Amino acid sequence: MKKIFFTFIIAVTLFAFCMPLHAQNAGRARQVLDRTASLIMGKGGATANFTISNKSLGATSGTVSAKGNKFYASTPNVKVWNNGNTQWTYTRSTNEVTVSRPNDAQQMTANPYKFLSLYKSGYALSMTDRGQYEVHLKAIHPGRSIQEAYITISHNYHPTKIRMRQGKTWTTITLSGFRTRNIPNSTFEFNKRAFPNAEIVDLR
């Protein structure tokens, strides 16, 4: 009985010490993401090169531009415009433009910076620092399309790698060549005049 009592006391003591440390760690993780978000999602915007890969899709590379909740991504076969509400996806091989309102996971496969709006609600945060920050996002609700993500961020608040899990599938996005610049809002809107012969498929 005495052994059980002492085990209980030790467990309670450890819990009491670990809870403030966990809260402090989560708070620091949020600070890092806040600094990263303010840098990337500022008034001007930012661009970067990216490579995205997973077991089912293989790998593809391209460029992405982001400004607030808007983004534009381009790969050799696909271009994606998102004005914060509507998304247009042009596929060169079929000469089709798909108009949609995608979920978080679908947006993140086209826009690596989507995590900058995800972390603010519905995720538990933690962080390690081994030369770069690695922030771990864990969904609180099992219905979230992205259940888990690891975001690697340099000490100057440039994201360099994102690993996200949708169901049992992990997708990895690497980022390089990050730079801030002034991007006009027209960059994030599909211009039909530039693709006059493309077939429009509206899925909204």
CSV table of N, CA, C and O in Angstrom, one decimal, residues 24-84:
chain,number,residue,atom,x,y,z
A,24,GLN,N,4.4,25.8,-21.9
A,24,GLN,CA,5.4,26.7,-22.3
A,24,GLN,C,5.9,26.3,-23.7
A,24,GLN,O,6.1,27.2,-24.6
A,25,ASN,N,6.1,25.0,-23.9
A,25,ASN,CA,6.5,24.5,-25.2
A,25,ASN,C,5.5,24.8,-26.3
A,25,ASN,O,5.9,25.3,-27.4
A,26,ALA,N,4.2,24.6,-26.0
A,26,ALA,CA,3.2,24.9,-27.0
A,26,ALA,C,3.1,26.4,-27.3
A,26,ALA,O,2.9,26.8,-28.4
A,27,GLY,N,3.3,27.2,-26.3
A,27,GLY,CA,3.3,28.7,-26.4
A,27,GLY,C,4.5,29.1,-27.3
A,27,GLY,O,4.3,30.0,-28.2
A,28,ARG,N,5.6,28.5,-27.1
A,28,ARG,CA,6.8,28.8,-27.9
A,28,ARG,C,6.6,28.4,-29.4
A,28,ARG,O,7.0,29.1,-30.3
A,29,ALA,N,6.0,27.2,-29.6
A,29,ALA,CA,5.7,26.8,-30.9
A,29,ALA,C,4.8,27.7,-31.6
A,29,ALA,O,5.0,28.1,-32.8
A,30,ARG,N,3.7,28.2,-30.9
A,30,ARG,CA,2.8,29.2,-31.5
A,30,ARG,C,3.5,30.5,-31.9
A,30,ARG,O,3.3,31.1,-32.9
A,31,GLN,N,4.5,30.9,-31.0
A,31,GLN,CA,5.2,32.2,-31.3
A,31,GLN,C,6.0,32.0,-32.6
A,31,GLN,O,6.1,32.9,-33.4
A,32,VAL,N,6.7,30.8,-32.8
A,32,VAL,CA,7.5,30.6,-34.0
A,32,VAL,C,6.6,30.6,-35.2
A,32,VAL,O,6.9,31.2,-36.2
A,33,LEU,N,5.4,30.0,-35.1
A,33,LEU,CA,4.5,30.0,-36.3
A,33,LEU,C,3.9,31.4,-36.5
A,33,LEU,O,3.7,31.8,-37.7
A,34,ASP,N,3.6,32.1,-35.4
A,34,ASP,CA,3.2,33.5,-35.6
A,34,ASP,C,4.2,34.4,-36.4
A,34,ASP,O,3.8,35.1,-37.3
A,35,ARG,N,5.5,34.2,-36.0
A,35,ARG,CA,6.5,35.0,-36.6
A,35,ARG,C,6.7,34.6,-38.1
A,35,ARG,O,6.8,35.4,-39.0
A,36,THR,N,6.6,33.3,-38.4
A,36,THR,CA,6.6,32.8,-39.7
A,36,THR,C,5.5,33.3,-40.6
A,36,THR,O,5.6,33.7,-41.7
A,37,ALA,N,4.3,33.2,-40.0
A,37,ALA,CA,3.1,33.7,-40.7
A,37,ALA,C,3.2,35.2,-41.0
A,37,ALA,O,2.8,35.6,-42.1
A,38,SER,N,3.7,36.0,-40.1
A,38,SER,CA,3.7,37.4,-40.3
A,38,SER,C,4.7,37.8,-41.4
A,38,SER,O,4.5,38.7,-42.2
A,39,LEU,N,5.8,36.9,-41.5
A,39,LEU,CA,6.8,37.1,-42.6
A,39,LEU,C,6.2,36.8,-44.0
A,39,LEU,O,6.4,37.5,-44.9
A,40,ILE,N,5.5,35.6,-44.0
A,40,ILE,CA,5.1,35.1,-45.3
A,40,ILE,C,3.7,35.7,-45.8
A,40,ILE,O,3.5,36.0,-46.9
A,41,MET,N,2.8,35.9,-44.8
A,41,MET,CA,1.5,36.3,-45.1
A,41,MET,C,1.3,37.8,-45.0
A,41,MET,O,0.2,38.3,-44.7
A,42,GLY,N,2.4,38.6,-45.0
A,42,GLY,CA,2.3,40.0,-44.9
A,42,GLY,C,1.6,40.7,-46.1
A,42,GLY,O,1.2,40.0,-47.0
A,43,LYS,N,1.7,42.0,-46.2
A,43,LYS,CA,1.0,42.7,-47.2
A,43,LYS,C,1.5,42.4,-48.6
A,43,LYS,O,0.8,42.4,-49.6
A,44,GLY,N,2.9,42.3,-48.7
A,44,GLY,CA,3.5,42.1,-50.0
A,44,GLY,C,3.4,40.7,-50.5
A,44,GLY,O,3.0,40.5,-51.7
A,45,GLY,N,3.7,39.7,-49.7
A,45,GLY,CA,3.7,38.3,-50.1
A,45,GLY,C,5.1,37.7,-50.2
A,45,GLY,O,6.1,38.3,-49.9
A,46,ALA,N,5.1,36.4,-50.6
A,46,ALA,CA,6.4,35.7,-50.7
A,46,ALA,C,6.3,34.6,-51.7
A,46,ALA,O,5.2,34.2,-52.1
A,47,THR,N,7.5,34.2,-52.2
A,47,THR,CA,7.6,33.2,-53.2
A,47,THR,C,8.6,32.2,-52.8
A,47,THR,O,9.5,32.5,-52.0
A,48,ALA,N,8.6,30.9,-53.3
A,48,ALA,CA,9.6,29.9,-53.0
A,48,ALA,C,9.5,28.8,-54.1
A,48,ALA,O,8.5,28.7,-54.8
A,49,ASN,N,10.5,28.0,-54.2
A,49,ASN,CA,10.5,26.8,-54.9
A,49,ASN,C,10.1,25.6,-54.0
A,49,ASN,O,10.4,25.7,-52.8
A,50,PHE,N,9.4,24.6,-54.6
A,50,PHE,CA,9.0,23.5,-53.7
A,50,PHE,C,9.1,22.2,-54.5
A,50,PHE,O,9.0,22.2,-55.7
A,51,THR,N,9.2,21.1,-53.8
A,51,THR,CA,9.1,19.8,-54.3
A,51,THR,C,8.1,19.0,-53.4
A,51,THR,O,8.3,19.1,-52.1
A,52,ILE,N,7.1,18.3,-53.9
A,52,ILE,CA,6.2,17.6,-53.1
A,52,ILE,C,6.2,16.2,-53.6
A,52,ILE,O,6.3,15.9,-54.8
A,53,SER,N,6.1,15.3,-52.6
A,53,SER,CA,6.2,13.8,-52.9
A,53,SER,C,5.4,13.0,-51.9
A,53,SER,O,5.3,13.4,-50.7
A,54,ASN,N,4.8,11.9,-52.4
A,54,ASN,CA,4.3,10.8,-51.5
A,54,ASN,C,4.3,9.6,-52.3
A,54,ASN,O,4.6,9.5,-53.5
A,55,LYS,N,4.0,8.4,-51.7
A,55,LYS,CA,4.1,7.1,-52.3
A,55,LYS,C,3.2,6.9,-53.5
A,55,LYS,O,3.5,6.3,-54.5
A,56,SER,N,2.0,7.5,-53.4
A,56,SER,CA,1.0,7.3,-54.5
A,56,SER,C,1.2,8.3,-55.7
A,56,SER,O,1.0,7.9,-56.8
A,57,LEU,N,1.6,9.5,-55.4
A,57,LEU,CA,1.8,10.5,-56.4
A,57,LEU,C,3.1,10.6,-57.0
A,57,LEU,O,3.3,11.2,-58.1
A,58,GLY,N,4.2,10.1,-56.4
A,58,GLY,CA,5.5,10.3,-56.8
A,58,GLY,C,6.0,11.7,-56.4
A,58,GLY,O,5.6,12.1,-55.3
A,59,ALA,N,6.8,12.3,-57.2
A,59,ALA,CA,7.3,13.6,-56.9
A,59,ALA,C,7.1,14.6,-58.0
A,59,ALA,O,7.2,14.2,-59.2
A,60,THR,N,6.9,15.9,-57.7
A,60,THR,CA,6.9,17.0,-58.7
A,60,THR,C,7.4,18.2,-58.0
A,60,THR,O,7.3,18.4,-56.8
A,61,SER,N,7.9,19.1,-58.9
A,61,SER,CA,8.5,20.4,-58.4
A,61,SER,C,7.9,21.6,-59.0
A,61,SER,O,7.3,21.4,-60.1
A,62,GLY,N,8.0,22.7,-58.4
A,62,GLY,CA,7.4,23.9,-59.0
A,62,GLY,C,7.7,25.1,-58.1
A,62,GLY,O,8.7,25.1,-57.3
A,63,THR,N,6.9,26.2,-58.3
A,63,THR,CA,7.1,27.4,-57.5
A,63,THR,C,5.7,27.8,-56.9
A,63,THR,O,4.7,27.4,-57.4
A,64,VAL,N,5.8,28.5,-55.8
A,64,VAL,CA,4.5,28.9,-55.1
A,64,VAL,C,4.7,30.3,-54.7
A,64,VAL,O,5.8,30.8,-54.3
A,65,SER,N,3.6,31.1,-54.8
A,65,SER,CA,3.5,32.5,-54.3
A,65,SER,C,2.4,32.6,-53.4
A,65,SER,O,1.3,32.0,-53.7
A,66,ALA,N,2.5,33.3,-52.3
A,66,ALA,CA,1.5,33.4,-51.3
A,66,ALA,C,1.4,34.8,-50.8
A,66,ALA,O,2.4,35.5,-50.7
A,67,LYS,N,0.1,35.2,-50.4
A,67,LYS,CA,-0.1,36.5,-49.9
A,67,LYS,C,-1.4,36.4,-49.1
A,67,LYS,O,-2.5,36.2,-49.7
A,68,GLY,N,-1.3,36.6,-47.8
A,68,GLY,CA,-2.5,36.4,-47.0
A,68,GLY,C,-3.0,35.0,-47.1
A,68,GLY,O,-2.3,34.0,-47.0
A,69,ASN,N,-4.3,34.8,-47.4
A,69,ASN,CA,-4.9,33.5,-47.7
A,69,ASN,C,-5.0,33.1,-49.1
A,69,ASN,O,-5.7,32.2,-49.5
A,70,LYS,N,-4.3,33.9,-50.0
A,70,LYS,CA,-4.2,33.6,-51.4
A,70,LYS,C,-2.9,32.9,-51.8
A,70,LYS,O,-1.9,33.1,-51.2
A,71,PHE,N,-3.0,32.1,-52.9
A,71,PHE,CA,-1.8,31.5,-53.4
A,71,PHE,C,-1.9,31.2,-54.9
A,71,PHE,O,-3.0,31.1,-55.5
A,72,TYR,N,-0.7,31.1,-55.5
A,72,TYR,CA,-0.6,30.6,-56.9
A,72,TYR,C,0.6,29.6,-56.9
A,72,TYR,O,1.7,29.9,-56.4
A,73,ALA,N,0.4,28.4,-57.5
A,73,ALA,CA,1.4,27.4,-57.6
A,73,ALA,C,1.5,26.9,-59.1
A,73,ALA,O,0.5,26.8,-59.8
A,74,SER,N,2.7,26.7,-59.5
A,74,SER,CA,2.9,26.2,-60.9
A,74,SER,C,3.9,25.1,-60.9
A,74,SER,O,5.0,25.2,-60.3
A,75,THR,N,3.5,24.0,-61.6
A,75,THR,CA,4.4,22.9,-61.9
A,75,THR,C,4.4,22.7,-63.4
A,75,THR,O,3.6,23.3,-64.1
A,76,PRO,N,5.3,21.8,-63.9
A,76,PRO,CA,5.3,21.6,-65.4
A,76,PRO,C,3.9,21.2,-66.0
A,76,PRO,O,3.6,21.6,-67.1
A,77,ASN,N,3.1,20.5,-65.2
A,77,ASN,CA,1.8,20.1,-65.8
A,77,ASN,C,0.6,20.8,-65.2
A,77,ASN,O,-0.5,20.7,-65.8
A,78,VAL,N,0.7,21.4,-64.1
A,78,VAL,CA,-0.5,21.9,-63.4
A,78,VAL,C,-0.2,23.4,-62.9
A,78,VAL,O,0.9,23.7,-62.4
A,79,LYS,N,-1.2,24.2,-63.0
A,79,LYS,CA,-1.2,25.6,-62.4
A,79,LYS,C,-2.4,25.7,-61.5
A,79,LYS,O,-3.5,25.3,-61.9
A,80,VAL,N,-2.2,26.3,-60.3
A,80,VAL,CA,-3.3,26.5,-59.4
A,80,VAL,C,-3.4,27.9,-58.9
A,80,VAL,O,-2.4,28.5,-58.5
A,81,TRP,N,-4.5,28.5,-59.0
A,81,TRP,CA,-4.8,29.9,-58.5
A,81,TRP,C,-5.8,29.7,-57.4
A,81,TRP,O,-6.8,29.0,-57.5
A,82,ASN,N,-5.6,30.5,-56.3
A,82,ASN,CA,-6.6,30.5,-55.2
A,82,ASN,C,-6.7,31.9,-54.7
A,82,ASN,O,-5.7,32.4,-54.2
A,83,ASN,N,-7.9,32.5,-54.7
A,83,ASN,CA,-8.0,33.9,-54.3
A,83,ASN,C,-8.5,34.0,-52.8
A,83,ASN,O,-9.0,35.0,-52.4
A,84,GLY,N,-8.4,32.9,-52.1
A,84,GLY,CA,-8.9,32.8,-50.7
A,84,GLY,C,-10.2,32.3,-50.6
A,84,GLY,O,-10.7,32.0,-49.5
